Amino acid sequence: MTPFTDIYPFALTVISDYRLETLAQSNYTAFLLKMKEILIKSIPRFTGCMQSLDFDTTTDSFVNTLTLQEQEILGEYMELTWFESVINDIRQVNLRVQVRGAKTNSEASNLKEKVKAYNALKEQVGNRVSDYQLLSMGG
């Protein structure tokens, strides 16, 4: 059995979000709930996992004991899920700014760079899953 909280540090080494940091400091229970939501949304992305990712929300843990590599990959999928929310936030801000007629290049540039970083991370995770599968099959 692997607790959800074992996965969070793998994601949090890359995620830098003042909202999550503030939540962790002000209401740790709410922070853990937010991290759980991100993880649960991320689990279906790891379609290449060599073992079942079934989990129990009453114990907030996976039924199986995940390898360190599987935990790391789930953490990276959490990063992607979190990153998508950041990109969507930027798009919402840009939409509101465009509606008011005050669109700026810096916001568009910021979004472009975030999307580029997201795509690079997505490719990195895909490569890590491929490596994991090859190693798991003895390749």
PDB file of C-alpha atoms in Angstrom, residues 23-110:
ATOM      1  CA  LEU A  23      -2.817  27.027   1.517  1.00  0.00           C
ATOM      2  CA  ALA A  24      -0.278  24.607   3.039  1.00  0.00           C
ATOM      3  CA  GLN A  25       0.649  27.213   5.649  1.00  0.00           C
ATOM      4  CA  SER A  26      -2.848  28.422   6.459  1.00  0.00           C
ATOM      5  CA  ASN A  27      -4.909  25.219   6.181  1.00  0.00           C
ATOM      6  CA  TYR A  28      -2.880  22.037   5.816  1.00  0.00           C
ATOM      7  CA  THR A  29      -5.989  19.860   5.613  1.00  0.00           C
ATOM      8  CA  ALA A  30      -7.305  21.877   2.652  1.00  0.00           C
ATOM      9  CA  PHE A  31      -3.842  21.693   1.059  1.00  0.00           C
ATOM     10  CA  LEU A  32      -3.847  17.888   1.333  1.00  0.00           C
ATOM     11  CA  LEU A  33      -7.333  17.794  -0.193  1.00  0.00           C
ATOM     12  CA  LYS A  34      -6.160  19.937  -3.126  1.00  0.00           C
ATOM     13  CA  MET A  35      -3.136  17.680  -3.668  1.00  0.00           C
ATOM     14  CA  LYS A  36      -5.411  14.621  -3.525  1.00  0.00           C
ATOM     15  CA  GLU A  37      -7.668  16.172  -6.183  1.00  0.00           C
ATOM     16  CA  ILE A  38      -4.679  16.820  -8.444  1.00  0.00           C
ATOM     17  CA  LEU A  39      -3.379  13.264  -7.922  1.00  0.00           C
ATOM     18  CA  ILE A  40      -6.734  11.587  -8.572  1.00  0.00           C
ATOM     19  CA  LYS A  41      -7.134  13.617 -11.758  1.00  0.00           C
ATOM     20  CA  SER A  42      -3.606  12.551 -12.783  1.00  0.00           C
ATOM     21  CA  ILE A  43      -3.908   8.799 -12.175  1.00  0.00           C
ATOM     22  CA  PRO A  44      -5.772   7.957 -15.424  1.00  0.00           C
ATOM     23  CA  ARG A  45      -2.952   9.554 -17.423  1.00  0.00           C
ATOM     24  CA  PHE A  46      -0.504   6.862 -16.321  1.00  0.00           C
ATOM     25  CA  THR A  47      -1.989   4.296 -18.713  1.00  0.00           C
ATOM     26  CA  GLY A  48       1.353   2.526 -19.108  1.00  0.00           C
ATOM     27  CA  CYS A  49       1.736   1.565 -15.462  1.00  0.00           C
ATOM     28  CA  MET A  50       2.777  -2.061 -15.137  1.00  0.00           C
ATOM     29  CA  GLN A  51       0.598  -2.612 -12.066  1.00  0.00           C
ATOM     30  CA  SER A  52      -2.866  -1.571 -10.998  1.00  0.00           C
ATOM     31  CA  LEU A  53      -3.284   1.999  -9.796  1.00  0.00           C
ATOM     32  CA  ASP A  54      -6.466   1.170  -7.899  1.00  0.00           C
ATOM     33  CA  PHE A  55      -6.819   3.299  -4.788  1.00  0.00           C
ATOM     34  CA  ASP A  56      -8.903   3.684  -1.670  1.00  0.00           C
ATOM     35  CA  THR A  57     -10.127   7.183  -0.838  1.00  0.00           C
ATOM     36  CA  THR A  58     -10.994   6.201   2.725  1.00  0.00           C
ATOM     37  CA  THR A  59      -7.307   5.562   3.443  1.00  0.00           C
ATOM     38  CA  ASP A  60      -6.007   7.940   0.742  1.00  0.00           C
ATOM     39  CA  SER A  61      -3.658   5.302  -0.558  1.00  0.00           C
ATOM     40  CA  PHE A  62      -3.011   3.038  -3.497  1.00  0.00           C
ATOM     41  CA  VAL A  63      -3.972  -0.600  -2.998  1.00  0.00           C
ATOM     42  CA  ASN A  64      -0.562  -1.737  -4.294  1.00  0.00           C
ATOM     43  CA  THR A  65       2.889  -0.722  -3.169  1.00  0.00           C
ATOM     44  CA  LEU A  66       4.205   1.497  -5.952  1.00  0.00           C
ATOM     45  CA  THR A  67       7.846   1.514  -6.928  1.00  0.00           C
ATOM     46  CA  LEU A  68       9.836   4.690  -6.536  1.00  0.00           C
ATOM     47  CA  GLN A  69       9.816   5.110 -10.303  1.00  0.00           C
ATOM     48  CA  GLU A  70       6.023   4.758 -10.447  1.00  0.00           C
ATOM     49  CA  GLN A  71       5.678   7.325  -7.670  1.00  0.00           C
ATOM     50  CA  GLU A  72       7.962   9.708  -9.545  1.00  0.00           C
ATOM     51  CA  ILE A  73       5.983   9.312 -12.773  1.00  0.00           C
ATOM     52  CA  LEU A  74       2.712   9.979 -10.932  1.00  0.00           C
ATOM     53  CA  GLY A  75       4.328  13.080  -9.429  1.00  0.00           C
ATOM     54  CA  GLU A  76       5.209  14.245 -12.924  1.00  0.00           C
ATOM     55  CA  TYR A  77       1.655  13.650 -14.100  1.00  0.00           C
ATOM     56  CA  MET A  78       0.542  15.764 -11.131  1.00  0.00           C
ATOM     57  CA  GLU A  79       2.847  18.513 -12.422  1.00  0.00           C
ATOM     58  CA  LEU A  80       1.153  18.316 -15.830  1.00  0.00           C
ATOM     59  CA  THR A  81      -2.306  18.458 -14.267  1.00  0.00           C
ATOM     60  CA  TRP A  82      -1.296  21.447 -12.144  1.00  0.00           C
ATOM     61  CA  PHE A  83       0.366  23.120 -15.148  1.00  0.00           C
ATOM     62  CA  GLU A  84      -2.848  22.799 -17.157  1.00  0.00           C
ATOM     63  CA  SER A  85      -4.713  24.707 -14.442  1.00  0.00           C
ATOM     64  CA  VAL A  86      -2.081  27.470 -14.565  1.00  0.00           C
ATOM     65  CA  ILE A  87      -2.384  27.737 -18.352  1.00  0.00           C
ATOM     66  CA  ASN A  88      -6.175  27.821 -18.102  1.00  0.00           C
ATOM     67  CA  ASP A  89      -5.939  30.595 -15.489  1.00  0.00           C
ATOM     68  CA  ILE A  90      -3.738  32.640 -17.815  1.00  0.00           C
ATOM     69  CA  ARG A  91      -6.177  32.086 -20.673  1.00  0.00           C
ATOM     70  CA  GLN A  92      -9.055  33.293 -18.499  1.00  0.00           C
ATOM     71  CA  VAL A  93      -7.093  36.428 -17.535  1.00  0.00           C
ATOM     72  CA  ASN A  94      -6.211  37.061 -21.177  1.00  0.00           C
ATOM     73  CA  LEU A  95      -9.842  36.630 -22.186  1.00  0.00           C
ATOM     74  CA  ARG A  96     -10.965  39.182 -19.591  1.00  0.00           C
ATOM     75  CA  VAL A  97      -8.227  41.585 -20.634  1.00  0.00           C
ATOM     76  CA  GLN A  98      -9.097  41.212 -24.328  1.00  0.00           C
ATOM     77  CA  VAL A  99     -12.754  41.879 -23.593  1.00  0.00           C
ATOM     78  CA  ARG A 100     -11.764  45.151 -21.937  1.00  0.00           C
ATOM     79  CA  GLY A 101      -9.639  46.027 -24.960  1.00  0.00           C
ATOM     80  CA  ALA A 102      -6.331  46.231 -23.098  1.00  0.00           C
ATOM     81  CA  LYS A 103      -4.506  43.143 -24.396  1.00  0.00           C
ATOM     82  CA  THR A 104      -0.766  43.243 -23.783  1.00  0.00           C
ATOM     83  CA  ASN A 105       2.094  41.420 -25.433  1.00  0.00           C
ATOM     84  CA  SER A 106       3.595  40.356 -22.106  1.00  0.00           C
ATOM     85  CA  GLU A 107       0.545  38.260 -21.196  1.00  0.00           C
ATOM     86  CA  ALA A 108       0.498  36.581 -24.608  1.00  0.00           C
ATOM     87  CA  SER A 109       4.219  35.970 -24.363  1.00  0.00           C
ATOM     88  CA  ASN A 110       3.808  34.550 -20.843  1.00  0.00           C
TER      89      ASN A 110
END
